[in-house]
Amino acid sequence: MSFWRKHGDRFLDGLITYVFRTPSWPSRLLRAGGALIVAGLGVGGLVGDLSWIDADRVVRLAVQADGGGLSVHWSQVTVFLGILLAAAGSVLGVIDHIADRRQLRKQSVVVLEHRGLHQTVDTPLASAVPKHLKGRIDLLPVDHRQSTSTSQISSPEDALSQIAGLRQQLRQKRDAAGPGNVRLVYGGMAPVPLTFLTGMMVGNEAGLTVMDWDRFAERWREPDGVDDGDRFTVAGLEELQDKTTEVALAVAVSFPSDVDGIRATLGDMPLIRLALPSLSTTAHWSADKQSAMSKDFTDLLGNLMAKGVKRIHLFIAAPNSVVFSLGRHLDDRLHPEVLVYQYERSASPPFPWAVKMPTHGQSAAQIVKSGAIPIHVAIT
């Protein structure tokens, strides 16, 4: 296909889309002008003569139609008005296009791709950015794979350092692009504590799109499925005695919580369970359902605070996007101290380390080895 044909077809497709599908004043003027021109020509009273002469040839285009003088007069007026409207629409359309291009150059789509597992996907998240997000792609990768050995994180401290400045990086990108010009797309496959912390760092970021890897369709996708109505159920809260200052909280979405592993890690600490009735690796593909899970999670944190809980040991078995969303809803000023644990089945104990979230004046997250924090279950 020739250059001119290729770009000519693209121009015509864009023009047709703009004129007939884009609701704007320039497109309305173009449609009205086109309609008047067609109407004027259809009256049958148009007379015109267009000539072009040079030294070698003469080209003349003449339009002659039958009709009375009045018909000719109104036909010419109609066509003339149509030309004026079409010209005005074209000029305004060009002005709008230039303004849109300038605005588009200001807009940025920050793609935060979080990788931390060796068994990760090769398809970059940037290739799956939804088409309705306009602007230049600005990559912000967080990759912990150099800190991993096979399926385990060999250096959690190094991995944690990659997230430490994330909030500042996002703020700098917003400031550079200007208010309202940054959209954020998050997706990844990373260890639970680091994903939860990343969600906390992002927080209530405006213009956020969360994506997850669909293992069966083998593609990145948004949680755009139908809400099946399943909601978290809570177990163990009623039996919890008041003024218990420290509890374990097991959240189960995709797989059952490893209760034996939690006991091996924390002993006989009171255990609260927050679980879906039907556990599945595909139970998270509804945005409404994820919002409901986040609300149930924060409500439970509030209930635990009301009972006097000061510290929560958090164990999550859920897809990446759910863990990220739960992290976004942790309030660093109001909620209790939270430690999120990493699960490694072959380790002893099975939850060998946790990330202590930056809350209550603690400026940075910390890696805590299991057993390194003294456990006080009941302090009055």
CSV table of C-alpha atoms in Angstrom, one decimal:
chain,number,residue,atom,x,y,z
A,1,MET,CA,0.0,0.0,0.0
A,2,SER,CA,1.4,3.4,-1.0
A,3,PHE,CA,2.2,6.1,1.6
A,4,TRP,CA,-0.5,8.4,0.3
A,5,ARG,CA,-3.2,5.8,0.2
A,6,LYS,CA,-2.3,4.5,3.7
A,7,HIS,CA,-2.4,7.9,5.3
A,8,GLY,CA,-5.2,9.1,3.1
A,9,ASP,CA,-7.4,6.3,4.3
A,10,ARG,CA,-6.4,7.0,7.9
A,11,PHE,CA,-7.3,10.7,7.4
A,12,LEU,CA,-10.7,9.8,5.9
A,13,ASP,CA,-11.5,7.3,8.6
A,14,GLY,CA,-10.6,10.0,11.2
A,15,LEU,CA,-12.7,12.6,9.4
A,16,ILE,CA,-15.7,10.4,9.2
A,17,THR,CA,-15.4,9.5,12.9
A,18,TYR,CA,-15.0,13.1,13.9
A,19,VAL,CA,-17.9,14.5,11.8
A,20,PHE,CA,-20.5,11.8,12.5
A,21,ARG,CA,-19.5,10.3,15.9
A,22,THR,CA,-17.9,13.1,17.9
A,23,PRO,CA,-20.4,15.3,19.7
A,24,SER,CA,-18.8,18.8,19.4
A,25,TRP,CA,-19.6,22.1,17.9
A,26,PRO,CA,-17.2,21.8,15.0
A,27,SER,CA,-18.7,18.5,14.0
A,28,ARG,CA,-22.2,19.9,14.3
A,29,LEU,CA,-21.3,22.8,12.0
A,30,LEU,CA,-19.7,20.4,9.5
A,31,ARG,CA,-22.8,18.3,9.4
A,32,ALA,CA,-25.1,21.2,9.2
A,33,GLY,CA,-23.0,22.8,6.4
A,34,GLY,CA,-22.9,19.5,4.5
A,35,ALA,CA,-26.7,19.1,4.8
A,36,LEU,CA,-27.3,22.7,3.5
A,37,ILE,CA,-25.0,22.1,0.5
A,38,VAL,CA,-26.7,18.9,-0.4
A,39,ALA,CA,-30.1,20.6,0.0
A,40,GLY,CA,-29.1,23.5,-2.1
A,41,LEU,CA,-27.8,21.3,-4.9
A,42,GLY,CA,-31.0,19.2,-4.7
A,43,VAL,CA,-33.3,22.2,-5.3
A,44,GLY,CA,-32.3,22.2,-8.9
A,45,GLY,CA,-31.7,25.8,-9.3
A,46,LEU,CA,-28.0,26.1,-9.1
A,47,VAL,CA,-25.9,27.8,-11.8
A,48,GLY,CA,-22.1,27.9,-11.6
A,49,ASP,CA,-19.0,28.2,-13.7
A,50,LEU,CA,-15.4,27.4,-12.6
A,51,SER,CA,-12.5,27.9,-15.1
A,52,TRP,CA,-8.8,27.4,-15.0
A,53,ILE,CA,-6.6,28.6,-17.9
A,54,ASP,CA,-2.9,28.4,-18.6
A,55,ALA,CA,-0.8,28.7,-21.7
A,56,ASP,CA,-1.6,25.1,-22.9
A,57,ARG,CA,-5.0,24.2,-21.8
A,58,VAL,CA,-8.3,25.4,-20.6
A,59,VAL,CA,-10.3,23.5,-18.0
A,60,ARG,CA,-13.9,24.5,-17.3
A,61,LEU,CA,-16.4,23.1,-14.8
A,62,ALA,CA,-19.9,24.3,-15.4
A,63,VAL,CA,-23.0,23.4,-13.4
A,64,GLN,CA,-26.3,24.3,-14.9
A,65,ALA,CA,-29.7,23.3,-13.5
A,66,ASP,CA,-33.2,24.2,-14.5
A,67,GLY,CA,-35.4,26.2,-12.3
A,68,GLY,CA,-36.9,29.6,-11.9
A,69,GLY,CA,-35.0,32.7,-10.8
A,70,LEU,CA,-36.3,32.4,-7.3
A,71,SER,CA,-35.3,28.8,-7.0
A,72,VAL,CA,-31.9,29.5,-8.3
A,73,HIS,CA,-31.5,32.4,-5.8
A,74,TRP,CA,-32.5,30.3,-2.8
A,75,SER,CA,-30.4,27.4,-4.0
A,76,GLN,CA,-27.3,29.7,-4.2
A,77,VAL,CA,-28.1,31.2,-0.8
A,78,THR,CA,-28.4,27.7,0.8
A,79,VAL,CA,-25.2,26.4,-0.7
A,80,PHE,CA,-23.4,29.6,0.3
A,81,LEU,CA,-24.6,29.2,3.9
A,82,GLY,CA,-23.6,25.6,3.9
A,83,ILE,CA,-20.1,26.5,2.7
A,84,LEU,CA,-19.8,29.1,5.4
A,85,LEU,CA,-20.9,26.6,8.1
A,86,ALA,CA,-18.6,23.9,6.8
A,87,ALA,CA,-15.7,26.3,6.7
A,88,ALA,CA,-16.4,27.5,10.2
A,89,GLY,CA,-16.6,23.9,11.4
A,90,SER,CA,-13.3,23.1,9.7
A,91,VAL,CA,-11.5,26.0,11.3
A,92,LEU,CA,-12.9,25.3,14.7
A,93,GLY,CA,-12.1,21.6,14.3
A,94,VAL,CA,-8.5,22.4,13.5
A,95,ILE,CA,-8.3,24.7,16.5
A,96,ASP,CA,-9.7,21.9,18.7
A,97,HIS,CA,-7.3,19.4,17.3
A,98,ILE,CA,-4.3,21.6,18.0
A,99,ALA,CA,-5.6,22.2,21.5
A,100,ASP,CA,-6.2,18.5,22.1
A,101,ARG,CA,-2.7,17.6,20.9
A,102,ARG,CA,-1.2,20.1,23.2
A,103,GLN,CA,-3.2,18.8,26.1
A,104,LEU,CA,-2.3,15.2,25.2
A,105,ARG,CA,1.4,16.1,25.3
A,106,LYS,CA,0.9,17.2,28.9
A,107,GLN,CA,-0.9,14.0,29.9
A,108,SER,CA,1.0,11.1,31.3
A,109,VAL,CA,0.1,7.5,31.9
A,110,VAL,CA,2.4,6.2,34.6
A,111,VAL,CA,2.7,2.4,34.4
A,112,LEU,CA,3.7,0.9,37.7
A,113,GLU,CA,4.6,-2.7,37.0
A,114,HIS,CA,5.5,-4.7,40.1
A,115,ARG,CA,7.6,-7.8,39.5
A,116,GLY,CA,9.0,-9.9,42.3
A,117,LEU,CA,8.5,-13.6,41.4
A,118,HIS,CA,10.7,-15.7,39.2
A,119,GLN,CA,7.7,-17.4,37.7
A,120,THR,CA,6.4,-14.1,36.2
A,121,VAL,CA,4.9,-13.1,32.9
A,122,ASP,CA,6.7,-11.9,29.9
A,123,THR,CA,4.0,-9.6,28.6
A,124,PRO,CA,4.8,-6.1,29.7
A,125,LEU,CA,2.0,-4.2,31.5
A,126,ALA,CA,2.5,-1.2,29.3
A,127,SER,CA,1.3,-3.1,26.3
A,128,ALA,CA,-2.1,-3.6,28.0
A,129,VAL,CA,-2.9,-0.1,29.0
A,130,PRO,CA,-6.6,0.5,28.3
A,131,LYS,CA,-7.2,2.5,25.1
A,132,HIS,CA,-9.3,5.1,26.9
A,133,LEU,CA,-6.2,6.3,28.8
A,134,LYS,CA,-4.6,8.9,26.6
A,135,GLY,CA,-1.1,10.3,27.0
A,136,ARG,CA,2.5,9.4,26.8
A,137,ILE,CA,3.5,6.1,28.6
A,138,ASP,CA,5.8,6.7,31.5
A,139,LEU,CA,7.3,3.5,32.9
A,140,LEU,CA,7.8,3.1,36.6
A,141,PRO,CA,9.1,-0.5,37.1
A,142,VAL,CA,9.6,-2.0,40.6
A,143,ASP,CA,11.4,-5.3,40.1
A,144,HIS,CA,12.5,-7.4,43.0
A,145,ARG,CA,13.6,-10.4,41.0
A,146,GLN,CA,17.3,-9.7,41.7
A,147,SER,CA,16.5,-10.1,45.3
A,148,THR,CA,14.9,-13.5,44.9
A,149,SER,CA,16.3,-17.0,44.8
A,150,THR,CA,14.0,-19.6,43.0
A,151,SER,CA,10.6,-18.9,44.7
A,152,GLN,CA,11.9,-17.2,47.8
A,153,ILE,CA,13.0,-13.6,48.6
A,154,SER,CA,16.6,-14.0,49.5
A,155,SER,CA,17.1,-10.3,50.4
A,156,PRO,CA,13.8,-8.8,51.6
A,157,GLU,CA,15.7,-5.7,52.8
A,158,ASP,CA,16.9,-4.9,49.2
A,159,ALA,CA,13.5,-5.5,47.9
A,160,LEU,CA,12.0,-3.2,50.5
A,161,SER,CA,14.4,-0.4,49.5
A,162,GLN,CA,12.9,-0.3,46.0
A,163,ILE,CA,9.5,0.7,47.4
A,164,ALA,CA,10.8,3.2,50.0
A,165,GLY,CA,10.8,6.2,47.6
A,166,LEU,CA,7.7,5.2,45.6
A,167,ARG,CA,5.4,7.8,47.2
A,168,GLN,CA,7.9,10.6,46.5
A,169,GLN,CA,8.4,9.4,42.9
A,170,LEU,CA,4.7,9.6,42.2
A,171,ARG,CA,4.4,13.0,43.7
A,172,GLN,CA,7.3,14.3,41.5
A,173,LYS,CA,5.6,12.9,38.4
A,174,ARG,CA,2.3,14.6,39.3
A,175,ASP,CA,4.0,17.9,40.0
A,176,ALA,CA,5.9,17.7,36.7
A,177,ALA,CA,2.8,17.0,34.6
A,178,GLY,CA,0.5,19.4,36.4
A,179,PRO,CA,-2.8,18.9,38.2
A,180,GLY,CA,-5.1,16.3,36.7
A,181,ASN,CA,-2.6,15.3,33.9
A,182,VAL,CA,-1.4,12.0,35.4
A,183,ARG,CA,-3.1,8.6,35.3
A,184,LEU,CA,-1.7,5.6,37.1
A,185,VAL,CA,-1.9,2.0,36.0
A,186,TYR,CA,-0.8,-0.6,38.5
A,187,GLY,CA,-0.3,-4.3,37.9
A,188,GLY,CA,2.1,-7.0,39.0
A,189,MET,CA,3.1,-10.3,40.5
A,190,ALA,CA,5.0,-9.8,43.7
A,191,PRO,CA,5.3,-11.1,47.3
A,192,VAL,CA,2.3,-10.3,49.5
A,193,PRO,CA,4.0,-8.0,52.0
A,194,LEU,CA,5.6,-5.9,49.3
A,195,THR,CA,2.4,-5.7,47.3
A,196,PHE,CA,0.4,-4.6,50.3
A,197,LEU,CA,3.1,-1.9,51.1
A,198,THR,CA,3.0,-0.7,47.5
A,199,GLY,CA,-0.8,-0.3,47.8
A,200,MET,CA,-0.3,1.7,51.0
A,201,MET,CA,2.3,3.9,49.2
A,202,VAL,CA,-0.1,4.6,46.3
A,203,GLY,CA,-3.0,5.2,48.7
A,204,ASN,CA,-6.0,7.1,47.3
A,205,GLU,CA,-4.3,8.1,44.1
A,206,ALA,CA,-6.7,9.8,41.7
A,207,GLY,CA,-7.0,8.4,38.2
A,208,LEU,CA,-5.9,4.9,39.3
A,209,THR,CA,-6.5,1.8,37.1
A,210,VAL,CA,-5.6,-1.6,38.8
A,211,MET,CA,-4.9,-4.6,36.6
A,212,ASP,CA,-4.1,-8.2,37.3
A,213,TRP,CA,-2.7,-11.1,35.3
A,214,ASP,CA,-5.4,-13.6,34.1
A,215,ARG,CA,-3.6,-16.9,34.2
A,216,PHE,CA,-6.1,-18.7,32.1
A,217,ALA,CA,-6.6,-16.0,29.4
A,218,GLU,CA,-2.9,-15.2,29.6
A,219,ARG,CA,-3.3,-11.5,29.5
A,220,TRP,CA,-3.5,-8.4,31.7
A,221,ARG,CA,-7.0,-7.3,32.5
A,222,GLU,CA,-9.0,-5.0,34.7
A,223,PRO,CA,-11.4,-6.4,37.3
A,224,ASP,CA,-14.4,-6.1,34.9
A,225,GLY,CA,-16.3,-9.3,35.7
A,226,VAL,CA,-19.7,-9.7,37.2
A,227,ASP,CA,-20.1,-9.5,41.0
A,228,ASP,CA,-21.2,-12.9,42.2
A,229,GLY,CA,-22.4,-11.5,45.5
A,230,ASP,CA,-20.0,-13.4,47.7
A,231,ARG,CA,-18.8,-11.4,50.7
A,232,PHE,CA,-16.3,-11.9,53.5
A,233,THR,CA,-17.4,-13.8,56.6
A,234,VAL,CA,-15.7,-13.1,59.9
A,235,ALA,CA,-14.8,-15.8,62.5
A,236,GLY,CA,-13.2,-15.4,65.9
A,237,LEU,CA,-14.2,-11.8,66.6
A,238,GLU,CA,-17.0,-12.6,69.0
A,239,GLU,CA,-14.7,-14.8,71.1
A,240,LEU,CA,-12.0,-12.1,71.3
A,241,GLN,CA,-11.7,-10.7,74.8
A,242,ASP,CA,-11.7,-7.0,75.3
A,243,LYS,CA,-8.3,-5.3,75.8
A,244,THR,CA,-6.5,-8.0,73.8
A,245,THR,CA,-3.7,-6.0,72.3
A,246,GLU,CA,-2.4,-8.3,69.7
A,247,VAL,CA,-4.1,-10.7,67.2
A,248,ALA,CA,-3.5,-12.6,64.0
A,249,LEU,CA,-5.7,-11.9,61.1
A,250,ALA,CA,-6.0,-14.4,58.3
A,251,VAL,CA,-7.6,-13.2,55.0
A,252,ALA,CA,-8.5,-15.9,52.5
A,253,VAL,CA,-9.7,-15.2,49.0
A,254,SER,CA,-8.0,-17.6,46.6
A,255,PHE,CA,-6.7,-20.3,49.0
A,256,PRO,CA,-7.4,-21.4,52.6
A,257,SER,CA,-5.2,-19.8,55.2
A,258,ASP,CA,-2.4,-22.0,56.6
A,259,VAL,CA,-3.6,-22.1,60.2
A,260,ASP,CA,-1.0,-24.6,61.2
A,261,GLY,CA,1.7,-22.3,59.7
A,262,ILE,CA,0.3,-19.3,61.5
A,263,ARG,CA,0.4,-21.2,64.8
A,264,ALA,CA,3.9,-22.3,64.2
A,265,THR,CA,4.9,-18.7,63.6
A,266,LEU,CA,2.9,-17.0,66.4
A,267,GLY,CA,2.0,-19.6,68.9
A,268,ASP,CA,-1.5,-19.5,70.5
A,269,MET,CA,-2.2,-15.9,69.6
A,270,PRO,CA,-6.0,-15.2,69.1
A,271,LEU,CA,-6.8,-15.8,65.4
A,272,ILE,CA,-9.4,-13.8,63.5
A,273,ARG,CA,-10.5,-15.2,60.1
A,274,LEU,CA,-11.8,-13.1,57.2
A,275,ALA,CA,-12.7,-15.4,54.3
A,276,LEU,CA,-14.9,-15.7,51.3
A,277,PRO,CA,-17.5,-18.6,51.4
A,278,SER,CA,-16.1,-19.9,48.1
A,279,LEU,CA,-12.3,-19.7,47.7
A,280,SER,CA,-11.1,-19.5,44.1
A,281,THR,CA,-8.2,-18.0,42.1
A,282,THR,CA,-10.9,-16.3,39.9
A,283,ALA,CA,-13.0,-14.9,42.8
A,284,HIS,CA,-11.6,-11.4,42.4
A,285,TRP,CA,-12.6,-10.3,38.8
A,286,SER,CA,-15.3,-7.9,39.9
A,287,ALA,CA,-14.4,-4.3,40.8
A,288,ASP,CA,-17.6,-4.0,43.0
A,289,LYS,CA,-16.6,-7.2,44.8
A,290,GLN,CA,-13.1,-5.9,45.4
A,291,SER,CA,-14.5,-2.6,46.8
A,292,ALA,CA,-16.8,-4.6,49.1
A,293,MET,CA,-13.9,-6.7,50.3
A,294,SER,CA,-11.8,-3.6,51.0
A,295,LYS,CA,-14.7,-2.1,53.0
A,296,ASP,CA,-15.2,-5.3,55.0
A,297,PHE,CA,-11.5,-5.3,55.7
A,298,THR,CA,-11.4,-1.8,57.0
A,299,ASP,CA,-14.5,-2.3,59.0
A,300,LEU,CA,-12.9,-5.3,60.7
A,301,LEU,CA,-9.8,-3.2,61.5
A,302,GLY,CA,-12.1,-0.6,63.2
A,303,ASN,CA,-13.9,-3.4,65.2
A,304,LEU,CA,-10.5,-4.7,66.4
A,305,MET,CA,-9.5,-1.2,67.4
A,306,ALA,CA,-12.7,-0.9,69.4
A,307,LYS,CA,-11.7,-4.0,71.3
A,308,GLY,CA,-8.3,-2.5,72.2
A,309,VAL,CA,-6.1,-4.3,69.6
A,310,LYS,CA,-2.8,-2.4,69.1
A,311,ARG,CA,-1.0,-4.7,66.7
A,312,ILE,CA,-2.3,-7.0,63.9
A,313,HIS,CA,-0.3,-9.8,62.4
A,314,LEU,CA,-1.7,-10.1,58.9
A,315,PHE,CA,-1.7,-13.2,56.7
A,316,ILE,CA,-3.2,-12.8,53.2
A,317,ALA,CA,-4.0,-15.5,50.6
A,318,ALA,CA,-5.3,-13.5,47.7
A,319,PRO,CA,-4.6,-12.4,44.1
A,320,ASN,CA,-2.2,-9.5,43.6
A,321,SER,CA,-4.8,-6.9,42.9
A,322,VAL,CA,-6.8,-7.7,46.0
A,323,VAL,CA,-3.7,-7.5,48.2
A,324,PHE,CA,-2.8,-4.1,46.6
A,325,SER,CA,-6.3,-2.8,47.2
A,326,LEU,CA,-6.3,-3.9,50.8
A,327,GLY,CA,-3.0,-2.0,51.3
A,328,ARG,CA,-4.5,1.1,49.8
A,329,HIS,CA,-7.2,1.2,52.5
A,330,LEU,CA,-4.8,1.0,55.5
A,331,ASP,CA,-4.8,4.3,57.3
A,332,ASP,CA,-1.3,5.1,58.7
A,333,ARG,CA,-2.7,7.4,61.3
A,334,LEU,CA,-5.8,5.6,62.6
A,335,HIS,CA,-5.4,1.9,62.2
A,336,PRO,CA,-3.4,-0.4,64.5
A,337,GLU,CA,0.2,-1.3,63.9
A,338,VAL,CA,0.2,-3.9,61.1
A,339,LEU,CA,2.8,-6.6,60.1
A,340,VAL,CA,2.1,-8.4,56.8
A,341,TYR,CA,3.8,-11.8,56.5
A,342,GLN,CA,5.5,-13.6,53.7
A,343,TYR,CA,4.5,-17.2,53.1
A,344,GLU,CA,7.2,-19.7,52.2
A,345,ARG,CA,5.9,-23.3,52.5
A,346,SER,CA,9.3,-24.9,52.9
A,347,ALA,CA,10.6,-22.4,55.5
A,348,SER,CA,10.5,-23.0,59.2
A,349,PRO,CA,8.4,-21.3,60.3
A,350,PRO,CA,6.3,-21.1,57.1
A,351,PHE,CA,6.0,-17.3,57.6
A,352,PRO,CA,9.7,-16.4,58.1
A,353,TRP,CA,9.5,-12.6,57.8
A,354,ALA,CA,7.1,-9.7,57.7
A,355,VAL,CA,6.9,-6.1,56.6
A,356,LYS,CA,6.0,-3.7,59.4
A,357,MET,CA,3.9,-1.0,57.8
A,358,PRO,CA,4.9,2.7,58.3
A,359,THR,CA,2.2,3.7,60.8
A,360,HIS,CA,1.9,5.9,63.9
A,361,GLY,CA,4.8,8.1,63.3
A,362,GLN,CA,7.1,5.4,61.9
A,363,SER,CA,8.4,7.0,58.7
A,364,ALA,CA,9.6,3.9,56.9
A,365,ALA,CA,8.6,0.3,56.5
A,366,GLN,CA,10.8,-2.3,58.2
A,367,ILE,CA,11.6,-6.0,57.6
A,368,VAL,CA,10.9,-8.0,60.8
A,369,LYS,CA,12.1,-11.6,61.1
A,370,SER,CA,9.5,-13.9,62.7
A,371,GLY,CA,10.0,-14.1,66.5
A,372,ALA,CA,12.0,-10.8,66.6
A,373,ILE,CA,9.1,-8.8,68.1
A,374,PRO,CA,8.0,-9.7,71.6
A,375,ILE,CA,4.4,-10.9,71.6
A,376,HIS,CA,2.1,-9.6,74.3
A,377,VAL,CA,-1.4,-10.9,73.9
A,378,ALA,CA,-3.2,-9.2,76.7
A,379,ILE,CA,-2.0,-5.9,78.2
A,380,THR,CA,-4.4,-4.1,80.5
